[in-house]
PDB file of C-alpha atoms in Angstrom:
ATOM      1  CA  UNK A1233      92.040  95.072  90.974  1.00  0.00           C
ATOM      2  CA  UNK A1234      90.997  91.867  89.371  1.00  0.00           C
ATOM      3  CA  UNK A1235      87.533  92.023  90.729  1.00  0.00           C
ATOM      4  CA  UNK A1236      87.175  95.639  89.493  1.00  0.00           C
ATOM      5  CA  UNK A1237      88.165  94.670  85.894  1.00  0.00           C
ATOM      6  CA  UNK A1238      85.860  91.699  86.059  1.00  0.00           C
ATOM      7  CA  UNK A1239      83.074  93.959  87.131  1.00  0.00           C
ATOM      8  CA  UNK A1240      83.627  96.323  84.368  1.00  0.00           C
ATOM      9  CA  UNK A1241      83.547  93.639  81.729  1.00  0.00           C
ATOM     10  CA  UNK A1242      80.276  92.283  83.142  1.00  0.00           C
ATOM     11  CA  UNK A1243      78.593  95.554  82.231  1.00  0.00           C
ATOM     12  CA  UNK A1244      75.983  95.116  79.431  1.00  0.00           C
ATOM     13  CA  UNK A1245      77.459  95.549  76.028  1.00  0.00           C
ATOM     14  CA  UNK A1246      74.517  97.581  74.672  1.00  0.00           C
ATOM     15  CA  UNK A1247      75.146 101.262  73.622  1.00  0.00           C
ATOM     16  CA  UNK A1248      72.180 102.502  75.922  1.00  0.00           C
ATOM     17  CA  UNK A1249      70.711 100.345  78.536  1.00  0.00           C
ATOM     18  CA  UNK A1250      67.010 101.423  78.954  1.00  0.00           C
ATOM     19  CA  UNK A1251      65.465 102.371  82.211  1.00  0.00           C
ATOM     20  CA  UNK A1252      61.775 102.881  81.171  1.00  0.00           C
ATOM     21  CA  UNK A1253      59.543  99.735  80.948  1.00  0.00           C
ATOM     22  CA  UNK A1254      58.624 100.151  77.356  1.00  0.00           C
ATOM     23  CA  UNK A1255      62.246 100.480  76.270  1.00  0.00           C
ATOM     24  CA  UNK A1256      63.259  97.409  78.381  1.00  0.00           C
ATOM     25  CA  UNK A1257      60.572  95.410  76.597  1.00  0.00           C
ATOM     26  CA  UNK A1258      61.890  96.590  73.272  1.00  0.00           C
ATOM     27  CA  UNK A1259      65.437  95.468  74.236  1.00  0.00           C
ATOM     28  CA  UNK A1260      64.099  92.096  75.352  1.00  0.00           C
ATOM     29  CA  UNK A1261      62.231  91.656  72.086  1.00  0.00           C
ATOM     30  CA  UNK A1262      65.508  92.463  70.171  1.00  0.00           C
ATOM     31  CA  UNK A1263      67.481  89.924  72.263  1.00  0.00           C
ATOM     32  CA  UNK A1264      64.780  87.274  71.658  1.00  0.00           C
ATOM     33  CA  UNK A1265      64.730  87.948  67.943  1.00  0.00           C
ATOM     34  CA  UNK A1266      68.627  87.644  67.909  1.00  0.00           C
ATOM     35  CA  UNK A1267      68.413  84.290  69.744  1.00  0.00           C
ATOM     36  CA  UNK A1268      65.895  83.055  67.164  1.00  0.00           C
ATOM     37  CA  UNK A1269      68.064  84.217  64.236  1.00  0.00           C
ATOM     38  CA  UNK A1270      71.207  82.785  65.628  1.00  0.00           C
ATOM     39  CA  UNK A1271      69.487  79.418  66.402  1.00  0.00           C
ATOM     40  CA  UNK A1272      68.158  79.340  62.763  1.00  0.00           C
ATOM     41  CA  UNK A1273      71.415  80.246  60.830  1.00  0.00           C
ATOM     42  CA  UNK A1274      74.168  81.135  63.198  1.00  0.00           C
ATOM     43  CA  UNK A1275      75.510  84.407  64.373  1.00  0.00           C
ATOM     44  CA  UNK A1276      77.694  84.949  61.367  1.00  0.00           C
ATOM     45  CA  UNK A1277      74.537  85.068  59.183  1.00  0.00           C
ATOM     46  CA  UNK A1278      72.730  87.575  61.383  1.00  0.00           C
ATOM     47  CA  UNK A1279      72.318  90.956  59.963  1.00  0.00           C
ATOM     48  CA  UNK A1280      71.174  94.058  61.755  1.00  0.00           C
ATOM     49  CA  UNK A1281      68.456  94.746  59.200  1.00  0.00           C
ATOM     50  CA  UNK A1282      67.113  91.158  59.636  1.00  0.00           C
ATOM     51  CA  UNK A1283      67.127  91.601  63.417  1.00  0.00           C
ATOM     52  CA  UNK A1284      65.137  94.834  63.198  1.00  0.00           C
ATOM     53  CA  UNK A1285      62.579  93.185  61.084  1.00  0.00           C
ATOM     54  CA  UNK A1286      62.289  90.145  63.241  1.00  0.00           C
ATOM     55  CA  UNK A1287      62.068  92.253  66.430  1.00  0.00           C
ATOM     56  CA  UNK A1288      59.535  94.600  64.754  1.00  0.00           C
ATOM     57  CA  UNK A1289      61.598  97.684  65.480  1.00  0.00           C
ATOM     58  CA  UNK A1290      63.097 100.387  63.220  1.00  0.00           C
ATOM     59  CA  UNK A1291      66.690 100.068  62.357  1.00  0.00           C
ATOM     60  CA  UNK A1292      67.235 103.417  64.010  1.00  0.00           C
ATOM     61  CA  UNK A1293      65.770 102.197  67.239  1.00  0.00           C
ATOM     62  CA  UNK A1294      67.949  99.012  67.036  1.00  0.00           C
ATOM     63  CA  UNK A1295      71.070 101.036  66.717  1.00  0.00           C
ATOM     64  CA  UNK A1296      70.085 103.136  69.629  1.00  0.00           C
ATOM     65  CA  UNK A1297      70.557 100.099  71.857  1.00  0.00           C
ATOM     66  CA  UNK A1298      73.181  98.005  70.051  1.00  0.00           C
ATOM     67  CA  UNK A1299      75.918  99.774  67.970  1.00  0.00           C
ATOM     68  CA  UNK A1300      76.600  96.544  66.009  1.00  0.00           C
ATOM     69  CA  UNK A1301      75.970  92.807  65.907  1.00  0.00           C
ATOM     70  CA  UNK A1302      78.888  92.144  68.132  1.00  0.00           C
ATOM     71  CA  UNK A1303      77.195  94.113  70.913  1.00  0.00           C
ATOM     72  CA  UNK A1304      74.168  92.129  70.593  1.00  0.00           C
ATOM     73  CA  UNK A1305      76.157  88.873  70.736  1.00  0.00           C
ATOM     74  CA  UNK A1306      78.132  90.009  73.760  1.00  0.00           C
ATOM     75  CA  UNK A1307      74.965  90.979  75.612  1.00  0.00           C
ATOM     76  CA  UNK A1308      73.591  87.473  75.061  1.00  0.00           C
ATOM     77  CA  UNK A1309      76.871  86.053  76.179  1.00  0.00           C
ATOM     78  CA  UNK A1310      76.848  88.037  79.442  1.00  0.00           C
ATOM     79  CA  UNK A1311      73.250  86.825  79.963  1.00  0.00           C
ATOM     80  CA  UNK A1312      74.398  83.197  79.615  1.00  0.00           C
ATOM     81  CA  UNK A1313      77.274  83.909  82.012  1.00  0.00           C
ATOM     82  CA  UNK A1314      74.919  85.407  84.662  1.00  0.00           C
ATOM     83  CA  UNK A1315      72.637  82.258  84.367  1.00  0.00           C
ATOM     84  CA  UNK A1316      75.629  80.005  84.834  1.00  0.00           C
ATOM     85  CA  UNK A1317      76.917  82.057  87.768  1.00  0.00           C
ATOM     86  CA  UNK A1318      73.481  81.839  89.437  1.00  0.00           C
ATOM     87  CA  UNK A1319      73.637  78.065  89.078  1.00  0.00           C
ATOM     88  CA  UNK A1320      77.077  77.903  90.675  1.00  0.00           C
ATOM     89  CA  UNK A1321      76.092  80.033  93.521  1.00  0.00           C
ATOM     90  CA  UNK A1322      72.964  77.965  94.217  1.00  0.00           C
ATOM     91  CA  UNK A1323      74.947  74.680  93.759  1.00  0.00           C
ATOM     92  CA  UNK A1324      77.709  75.595  96.123  1.00  0.00           C
ATOM     93  CA  UNK A1325      75.709  77.343  98.713  1.00  0.00           C
ATOM     94  CA  UNK A1326      75.008  74.236 100.912  1.00  0.00           C
ATOM     95  CA  UNK A1327      78.422  72.629 100.694  1.00  0.00           C
ATOM     96  CA  UNK A1328      79.896  71.654 104.032  1.00  0.00           C
ATOM     97  CA  UNK A1329      82.653  69.220 103.345  1.00  0.00           C
ATOM     98  CA  UNK A1330      84.987  68.084 100.423  1.00  0.00           C
ATOM     99  CA  UNK A1331      82.812  65.133  99.541  1.00  0.00           C
ATOM    100  CA  UNK A1332      79.798  67.471  99.225  1.00  0.00           C
ATOM    101  CA  UNK A1333      81.855  69.890  97.159  1.00  0.00           C
ATOM    102  CA  UNK A1334      82.801  67.056  94.794  1.00  0.00           C
ATOM    103  CA  UNK A1335      79.186  65.989  94.473  1.00  0.00           C
ATOM    104  CA  UNK A1336      77.969  69.520  93.952  1.00  0.00           C
ATOM    105  CA  UNK A1337      80.599  70.399  91.518  1.00  0.00           C
ATOM    106  CA  UNK A1338      80.180  67.208  89.441  1.00  0.00           C
ATOM    107  CA  UNK A1339      76.507  67.935  89.242  1.00  0.00           C
ATOM    108  CA  UNK A1340      77.164  71.520  88.189  1.00  0.00           C
ATOM    109  CA  UNK A1341      79.426  70.305  85.340  1.00  0.00           C
ATOM    110  CA  UNK A1342      76.697  68.117  84.095  1.00  0.00           C
ATOM    111  CA  UNK A1343      74.171  70.986  84.283  1.00  0.00           C
ATOM    112  CA  UNK A1344      76.508  73.310  82.457  1.00  0.00           C
ATOM    113  CA  UNK A1345      77.183  70.727  79.669  1.00  0.00           C
ATOM    114  CA  UNK A1346      73.552  70.180  79.262  1.00  0.00           C
ATOM    115  CA  UNK A1347      73.132  73.863  78.814  1.00  0.00           C
ATOM    116  CA  UNK A1348      75.629  73.854  76.009  1.00  0.00           C
ATOM    117  CA  UNK A1349      73.985  70.891  74.378  1.00  0.00           C
ATOM    118  CA  UNK A1350      70.498  72.298  74.696  1.00  0.00           C
ATOM    119  CA  UNK A1351      71.104  75.800  73.668  1.00  0.00           C
ATOM    120  CA  UNK A1352      72.183  76.289  69.959  1.00  0.00           C
ATOM    121  CA  UNK A1353      72.574  80.100  70.588  1.00  0.00           C
ATOM    122  CA  UNK A1354      75.006  79.257  73.663  1.00  0.00           C
ATOM    123  CA  UNK A1355      76.991  76.918  71.459  1.00  0.00           C
ATOM    124  CA  UNK A1356      77.316  79.383  68.617  1.00  0.00           C
ATOM    125  CA  UNK A1357      78.375  82.199  70.808  1.00  0.00           C
ATOM    126  CA  UNK A1358      81.058  80.480  72.693  1.00  0.00           C
ATOM    127  CA  UNK A1359      82.350  78.599  69.655  1.00  0.00           C
ATOM    128  CA  UNK A1360      83.373  81.993  68.349  1.00  0.00           C
ATOM    129  CA  UNK A1361      85.031  83.162  71.540  1.00  0.00           C
ATOM    130  CA  UNK A1362      88.649  82.751  70.444  1.00  0.00           C
ATOM    131  CA  UNK A1363      87.946  84.917  67.240  1.00  0.00           C
ATOM    132  CA  UNK A1364      86.569  87.854  69.271  1.00  0.00           C
ATOM    133  CA  UNK A1365      88.708  89.722  71.674  1.00  0.00           C
ATOM    134  CA  UNK A1366      85.851  91.264  73.601  1.00  0.00           C
ATOM    135  CA  UNK A1367      84.153  87.803  74.018  1.00  0.00           C
ATOM    136  CA  UNK A1368      87.463  86.575  75.235  1.00  0.00           C
ATOM    137  CA  UNK A1369      87.655  89.353  77.777  1.00  0.00           C
ATOM    138  CA  UNK A1370      84.128  88.513  78.797  1.00  0.00           C
ATOM    139  CA  UNK A1371      84.925  84.749  79.105  1.00  0.00           C
ATOM    140  CA  UNK A1372      88.019  85.546  81.264  1.00  0.00           C
ATOM    141  CA  UNK A1373      86.084  87.832  83.576  1.00  0.00           C
ATOM    142  CA  UNK A1374      83.508  85.104  83.961  1.00  0.00           C
ATOM    143  CA  UNK A1375      86.210  82.580  84.834  1.00  0.00           C
ATOM    144  CA  UNK A1376      87.485  84.886  87.452  1.00  0.00           C
ATOM    145  CA  UNK A1377      84.087  85.432  88.960  1.00  0.00           C
ATOM    146  CA  UNK A1378      83.170  81.776  89.024  1.00  0.00           C
ATOM    147  CA  UNK A1379      86.704  80.906  90.269  1.00  0.00           C
ATOM    148  CA  UNK A1380      86.087  83.434  93.244  1.00  0.00           C
ATOM    149  CA  UNK A1381      82.880  81.646  94.134  1.00  0.00           C
ATOM    150  CA  UNK A1382      84.812  78.205  94.112  1.00  0.00           C
ATOM    151  CA  UNK A1383      87.717  79.698  95.982  1.00  0.00           C
ATOM    152  CA  UNK A1384      85.580  80.951  98.749  1.00  0.00           C
ATOM    153  CA  UNK A1385      84.168  77.524  99.372  1.00  0.00           C
ATOM    154  CA  UNK A1386      87.688  75.884  99.197  1.00  0.00           C
ATOM    155  CA  UNK A1387      88.999  78.387 101.584  1.00  0.00           C
ATOM    156  CA  UNK A1388      86.256  77.582 104.100  1.00  0.00           C
ATOM    157  CA  UNK A1389      86.719  73.765 103.741  1.00  0.00           C
ATOM    158  CA  UNK A1390      90.490  73.826 103.749  1.00  0.00           C
ATOM    159  CA  UNK A1391      91.364  76.638 106.234  1.00  0.00           C
ATOM    160  CA  UNK A1392      95.051  75.370 106.561  1.00  0.00           C
ATOM    161  CA  UNK A1393      95.688  75.801 102.799  1.00  0.00           C
ATOM    162  CA  UNK A1394      97.223  78.824 101.246  1.00  0.00           C
ATOM    163  CA  UNK A1395      94.424  81.118 100.224  1.00  0.00           C
ATOM    164  CA  UNK A1396      96.383  82.386  97.199  1.00  0.00           C
ATOM    165  CA  UNK A1397      97.069  78.970  95.922  1.00  0.00           C
ATOM    166  CA  UNK A1398      93.437  77.975  96.303  1.00  0.00           C
ATOM    167  CA  UNK A1399      92.236  81.031  94.393  1.00  0.00           C
ATOM    168  CA  UNK A1400      94.686  80.166  91.570  1.00  0.00           C
ATOM    169  CA  UNK A1401      93.540  76.669  91.443  1.00  0.00           C
ATOM    170  CA  UNK A1402      89.874  77.729  91.494  1.00  0.00           C
ATOM    171  CA  UNK A1403      90.398  80.154  88.727  1.00  0.00           C
ATOM    172  CA  UNK A1404      92.109  77.551  86.542  1.00  0.00           C
ATOM    173  CA  UNK A1405      89.473  74.833  87.264  1.00  0.00           C
ATOM    174  CA  UNK A1406      86.675  77.146  86.204  1.00  0.00           C
ATOM    175  CA  UNK A1407      88.494  78.423  83.104  1.00  0.00           C
ATOM    176  CA  UNK A1408      89.513  74.933  82.078  1.00  0.00           C
ATOM    177  CA  UNK A1409      85.890  73.957  82.506  1.00  0.00           C
ATOM    178  CA  UNK A1410      84.698  76.445  80.104  1.00  0.00           C
ATOM    179  CA  UNK A1411      87.379  75.507  77.605  1.00  0.00           C
ATOM    180  CA  UNK A1412      86.295  71.910  78.111  1.00  0.00           C
ATOM    181  CA  UNK A1413      82.783  72.633  77.139  1.00  0.00           C
ATOM    182  CA  UNK A1414      83.825  74.424  73.917  1.00  0.00           C
ATOM    183  CA  UNK A1415      86.006  71.518  73.012  1.00  0.00           C
ATOM    184  CA  UNK A1416      83.252  68.950  73.977  1.00  0.00           C
ATOM    185  CA  UNK A1417      80.568  70.549  71.586  1.00  0.00           C
ATOM    186  CA  UNK A1418      83.179  70.752  68.792  1.00  0.00           C
ATOM    187  CA  UNK A1419      83.609  66.869  68.561  1.00  0.00           C
ATOM    188  CA  UNK A1420      81.255  64.069  68.215  1.00  0.00           C
ATOM    189  CA  UNK A1421      78.846  63.487  71.240  1.00  0.00           C
ATOM    190  CA  UNK A1422      80.540  60.358  72.541  1.00  0.00           C
ATOM    191  CA  UNK A1423      83.945  61.931  72.545  1.00  0.00           C
ATOM    192  CA  UNK A1424      82.413  65.051  74.022  1.00  0.00           C
ATOM    193  CA  UNK A1425      80.947  63.128  76.880  1.00  0.00           C
ATOM    194  CA  UNK A1426      84.319  61.431  77.557  1.00  0.00           C
ATOM    195  CA  UNK A1427      86.211  64.840  77.619  1.00  0.00           C
ATOM    196  CA  UNK A1428      83.676  66.182  80.142  1.00  0.00           C
ATOM    197  CA  UNK A1429      84.094  63.139  82.456  1.00  0.00           C
ATOM    198  CA  UNK A1430      87.925  63.458  82.180  1.00  0.00           C
ATOM    199  CA  UNK A1431      87.728  66.974  83.067  1.00  0.00           C
ATOM    200  CA  UNK A1432      85.585  66.217  86.213  1.00  0.00           C
ATOM    201  CA  UNK A1433      88.046  63.671  87.324  1.00  0.00           C
ATOM    202  CA  UNK A1434      90.900  66.242  87.094  1.00  0.00           C
ATOM    203  CA  UNK A1435      89.010  68.937  88.733  1.00  0.00           C
ATOM    204  CA  UNK A1436      87.781  66.705  91.638  1.00  0.00           C
ATOM    205  CA  UNK A1437      91.345  65.562  92.297  1.00  0.00           C
ATOM    206  CA  UNK A1438      92.358  69.159  92.727  1.00  0.00           C
ATOM    207  CA  UNK A1439      89.931  69.718  95.478  1.00  0.00           C
ATOM    208  CA  UNK A1440      91.712  67.239  97.703  1.00  0.00           C
ATOM    209  CA  UNK A1441      94.894  69.253  97.808  1.00  0.00           C
TER     210      UNK A1441
END
């Protein structure tokens, strides 16, 4: 049931997802324009009329694909989640023991934190997660999906442990990781770095069981 819900929430937020090449290119142009506008002035300042102008599409065409600004932002959020999940899958793919898991996970946290620091659009979107229920739902589904990836590895490396407990721990580790990133980018850099390091120490201890 949880995986079904997560799958539903990962569907694109656009009103109409295009199948033709020209339409897909138009949507990509809209999303690129949205990223540029958010990077310049933040998502709160982005207006649909400005987005249509920047993307060089009519306002009618814009609304065909995205019913409102929130749908654009959710689609960008889902894309960042997909990128993050791909990194996790690649990072955990070759893990064969607990020390290897600790090393891989630590590197993944550093990579993810680097993405937050380097991407103003990503920072803007996830800074507003708590104010948007649909973004919170997407965030929760992402935590479940990432937790499932981690739980799969933990179950393989700790076959004697209870699978249900490992699944809960992995879900919590991943969700707390995303919360840590949001907290880290809301304080000064030195404190943010320290918070991320503290999170890594906590998470790595959990892997020992």
